[in-house]
XYZ file of C-alpha atoms in Angstrom:
194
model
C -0.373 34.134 -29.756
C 2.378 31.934 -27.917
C 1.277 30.086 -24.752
C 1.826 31.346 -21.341
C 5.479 29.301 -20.598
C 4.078 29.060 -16.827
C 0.227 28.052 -17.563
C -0.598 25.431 -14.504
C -1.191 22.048 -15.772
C 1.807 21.148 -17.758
C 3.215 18.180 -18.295
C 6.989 16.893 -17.852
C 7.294 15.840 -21.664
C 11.085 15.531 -21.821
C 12.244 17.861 -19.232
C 13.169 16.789 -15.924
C 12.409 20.892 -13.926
C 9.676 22.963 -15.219
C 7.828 26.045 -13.862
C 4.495 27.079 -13.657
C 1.931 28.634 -11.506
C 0.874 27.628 -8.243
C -2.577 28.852 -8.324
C -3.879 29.806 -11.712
C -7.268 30.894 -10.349
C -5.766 33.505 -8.447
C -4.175 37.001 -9.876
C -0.645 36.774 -10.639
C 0.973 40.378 -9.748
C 4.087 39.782 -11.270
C 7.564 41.420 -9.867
C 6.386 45.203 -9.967
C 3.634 44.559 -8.001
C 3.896 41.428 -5.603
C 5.248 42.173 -2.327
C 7.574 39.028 -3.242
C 7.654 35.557 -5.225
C 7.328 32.119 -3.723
C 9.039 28.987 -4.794
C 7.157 26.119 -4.441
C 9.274 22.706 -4.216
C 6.407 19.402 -4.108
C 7.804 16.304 -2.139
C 8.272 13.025 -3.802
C 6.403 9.487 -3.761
C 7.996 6.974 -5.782
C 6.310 6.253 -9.048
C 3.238 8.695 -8.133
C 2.958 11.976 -10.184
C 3.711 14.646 -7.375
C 3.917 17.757 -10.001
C 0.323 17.891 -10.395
C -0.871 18.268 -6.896
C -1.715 22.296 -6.270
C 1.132 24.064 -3.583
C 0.390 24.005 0.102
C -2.753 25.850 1.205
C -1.204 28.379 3.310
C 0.179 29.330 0.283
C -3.080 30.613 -1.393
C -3.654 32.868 1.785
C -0.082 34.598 0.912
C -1.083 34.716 -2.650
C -4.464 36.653 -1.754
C -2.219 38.901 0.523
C 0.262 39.867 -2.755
C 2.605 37.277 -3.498
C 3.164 35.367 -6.004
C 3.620 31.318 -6.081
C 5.277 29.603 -8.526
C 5.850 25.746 -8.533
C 8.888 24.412 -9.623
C 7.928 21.062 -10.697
C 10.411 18.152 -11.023
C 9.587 14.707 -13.217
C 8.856 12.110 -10.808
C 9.943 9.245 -12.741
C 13.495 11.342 -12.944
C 14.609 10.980 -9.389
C 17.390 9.545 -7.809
C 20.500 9.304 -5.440
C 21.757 12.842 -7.164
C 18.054 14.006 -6.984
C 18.727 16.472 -3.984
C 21.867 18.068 -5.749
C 20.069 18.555 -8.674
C 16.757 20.800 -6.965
C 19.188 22.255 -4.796
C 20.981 23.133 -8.155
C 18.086 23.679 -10.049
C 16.177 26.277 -6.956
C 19.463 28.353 -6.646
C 19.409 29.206 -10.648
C 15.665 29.518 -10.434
C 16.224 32.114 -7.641
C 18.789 34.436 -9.579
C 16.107 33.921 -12.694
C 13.264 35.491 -10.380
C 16.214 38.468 -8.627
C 16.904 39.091 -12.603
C 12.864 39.325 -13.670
C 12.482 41.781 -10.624
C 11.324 40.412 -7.703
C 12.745 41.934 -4.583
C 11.745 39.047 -2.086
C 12.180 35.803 -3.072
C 10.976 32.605 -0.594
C 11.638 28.872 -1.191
C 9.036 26.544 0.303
C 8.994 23.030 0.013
C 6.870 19.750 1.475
C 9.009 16.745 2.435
C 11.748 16.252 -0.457
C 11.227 19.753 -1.755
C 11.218 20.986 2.223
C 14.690 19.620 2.700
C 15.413 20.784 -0.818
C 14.175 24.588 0.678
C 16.269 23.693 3.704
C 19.612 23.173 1.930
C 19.092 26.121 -0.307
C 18.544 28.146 2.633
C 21.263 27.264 4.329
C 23.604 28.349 1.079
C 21.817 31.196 -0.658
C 22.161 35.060 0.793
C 19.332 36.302 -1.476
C 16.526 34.758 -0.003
C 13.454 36.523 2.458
C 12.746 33.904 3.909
C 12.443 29.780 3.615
C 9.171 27.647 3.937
C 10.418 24.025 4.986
C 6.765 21.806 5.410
C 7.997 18.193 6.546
C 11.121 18.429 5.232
C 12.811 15.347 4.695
C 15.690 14.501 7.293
C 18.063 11.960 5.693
C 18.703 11.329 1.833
C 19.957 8.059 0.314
C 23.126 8.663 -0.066
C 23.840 8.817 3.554
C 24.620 11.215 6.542
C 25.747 13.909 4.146
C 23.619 16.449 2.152
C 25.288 17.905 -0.880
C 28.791 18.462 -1.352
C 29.236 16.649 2.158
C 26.746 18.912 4.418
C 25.405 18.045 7.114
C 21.725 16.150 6.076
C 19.537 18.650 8.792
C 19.886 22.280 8.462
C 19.733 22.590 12.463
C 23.429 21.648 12.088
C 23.929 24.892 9.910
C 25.253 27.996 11.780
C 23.247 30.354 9.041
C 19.965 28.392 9.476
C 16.923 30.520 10.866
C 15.503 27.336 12.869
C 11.953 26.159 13.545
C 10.958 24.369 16.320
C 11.053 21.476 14.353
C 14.380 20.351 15.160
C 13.594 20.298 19.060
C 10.724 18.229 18.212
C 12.737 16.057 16.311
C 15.300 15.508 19.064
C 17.969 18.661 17.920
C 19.155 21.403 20.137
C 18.047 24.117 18.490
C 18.669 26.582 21.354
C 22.717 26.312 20.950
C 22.208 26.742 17.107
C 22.483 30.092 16.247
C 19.891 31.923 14.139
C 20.292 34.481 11.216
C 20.952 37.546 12.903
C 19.640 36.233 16.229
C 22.424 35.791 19.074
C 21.874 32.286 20.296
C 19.621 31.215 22.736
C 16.843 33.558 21.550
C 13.584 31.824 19.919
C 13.787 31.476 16.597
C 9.664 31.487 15.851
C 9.140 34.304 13.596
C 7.412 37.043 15.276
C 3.607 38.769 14.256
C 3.738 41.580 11.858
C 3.913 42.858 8.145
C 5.947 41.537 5.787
């Protein structure tokens, strides 16, 4: 019997993106079943092997609830000034791979580098639920613009659904427009089902 391509506790080997699951002591539902998929993006610390740290804890609680979390992992030792076009790259195919295996919602999360990474992505991609941006990072190294000459913050986007992150971090986010808010409303998600 083949092994499980997304058993947790991979290694990079040769490959610079892998996938895998975020909890494997959890059930998986798989797309029939989960209310939704979540992309995991991990955040990046020079040398140190990020990949092998477990996804956000919040994330187990919408795991127990009926979604699934997968972690796209990146090599660590792999990263560089093209690092953010490359996830940004990589998330968008991974998100047409997860549309294509059935999942209806799709969410991209991310701590620090792989919370700007959800941040971009979220900003560019219509066929996402919703985007999960943990201490996203707020400048790259390649300067003041993102990707393909974007602005480096999503509060600059007109199609970003804002948190009030980018108040606290000294952005209006009260003249930036949310998705499918008319500006000036709060963009904090409100109570409810999902």
């Amino acid at each position: 019997m083949a092994a499980d391509p997304l058993r947790c506790g991979q290694e990079a080997g040769g490959r610079f993106y892998w996938l895998e699951y975020g909890f494997c002591d959890m059930k998986i539902f798989g797309p029939e079943q989960a209310r939704g998929v979540i992309l995991w993006n991990h955040g990046i610390a020079g040398t140190q092997v990020q990949h092998a740290a477990p996804p956000a804890l919040a994330l187990r609680l919408l795991q127990a609830r009926g979604w699934d979390v997968l972690k796209l992992n990146r090599h660590n030792l792999s990263e560089g000034a093209d690092s953010y076009r490359r996830a940004e790259e990589r998330v968008l195919e991974e998100i047409k791979t997860q549309r294509a295996r059935g999942y209806r919602k799709i969410v991209i999360a991310g701590q620090s580098f792989g919370g700007r990474v959800a941040l971009e992505v979220g900003t560019t991609s219509s066929d996402l639920f919703a985007t999960i941006a943990m201490a996203p990072g707020m400048e790259t190294t390649i300067g003041t613009a993102g990707p393909r000459g974007r602005p480096t913050s999503a509060c600059a986007s007109p199609r970003a659904s804002v948190s009030p992150w980018c108040s606290q971090a000294g952005m209006s986010s009260s003249a930036i427009p949310t998705a499918g808010r008319p500006r000036g409303r709060s963009s904090r998600p409100r109570a409810g089902p999902t």
